[in-house]
Amino acid sequence: MKFLAGVGVLLAATVMLSGCSSDYVMATKDGRMILTSGKPNIDKDTGLVSYTDQSGNKMQINGDDISTMIER
């Protein structure tokens, strides 16, 4: 019985944590819309924005090319 309770707690924690990662939409100055999986990271030194696209690929874009970034 304790095993089932432990599995239930782990399952609930997994569901709750999966809801914490928010997707973002970035609009570029040339009119493209980029959907990200998770929050993009902005490197202040280089000006590059790193993100993971919907397919799971790690990508980078110049921060100057982004006009808007909103949470979806």
PDB file of N, CA and C in Angstrom, residues 39-43 48-51:
ATOM      1  N   LYS A  39      11.463  28.789 -21.754  1.00  0.00           N
ATOM      2  CA  LYS A  39      11.836  30.203 -21.814  1.00  0.00           C
ATOM      3  C   LYS A  39      13.173  30.374 -22.509  1.00  0.00           C
ATOM      4  N   PRO A  40      13.260  31.293 -23.465  1.00  0.00           N
ATOM      5  CA  PRO A  40      14.544  31.578 -24.121  1.00  0.00           C
ATOM      6  C   PRO A  40      15.528  32.223 -23.150  1.00  0.00           C
ATOM      7  N   ASN A  41      16.812  31.966 -23.361  1.00  0.00           N
ATOM      8  CA  ASN A  41      17.874  32.556 -22.552  1.00  0.00           C
ATOM      9  C   ASN A  41      18.556  33.659 -23.347  1.00  0.00           C
ATOM     10  N   ILE A  42      18.721  34.816 -22.734  1.00  0.00           N
ATOM     11  CA  ILE A  42      19.348  35.958 -23.391  1.00  0.00           C
ATOM     12  C   ILE A  42      20.750  36.118 -22.830  1.00  0.00           C
ATOM     13  N   ASP A  43      21.754  36.061 -23.704  1.00  0.00           N
ATOM     14  CA  ASP A  43      23.145  36.263 -23.312  1.00  0.00           C
ATOM     15  C   ASP A  43      23.459  37.751 -23.464  1.00  0.00           C
ATOM     16  N   LEU A  48      22.955  37.228 -28.122  1.00  0.00           N
ATOM     17  CA  LEU A  48      22.251  36.105 -28.735  1.00  0.00           C
ATOM     18  C   LEU A  48      21.154  35.581 -27.807  1.00  0.00           C
ATOM     19  N   VAL A  49      20.058  35.152 -28.411  1.00  0.00           N
ATOM     20  CA  VAL A  49      18.961  34.538 -27.683  1.00  0.00           C
ATOM     21  C   VAL A  49      18.973  33.048 -28.027  1.00  0.00           C
ATOM     22  N   SER A  50      19.159  32.213 -27.012  1.00  0.00           N
ATOM     23  CA  SER A  50      19.167  30.764 -27.199  1.00  0.00           C
ATOM     24  C   SER A  50      17.806  30.218 -26.799  1.00  0.00           C
ATOM     25  N   TYR A  51      17.291  29.305 -27.597  1.00  0.00           N
ATOM     26  CA  TYR A  51      15.985  28.711 -27.304  1.00  0.00           C
ATOM     27  C   TYR A  51      15.933  27.302 -27.871  1.00  0.00           C
TER      28      TYR A  51
END
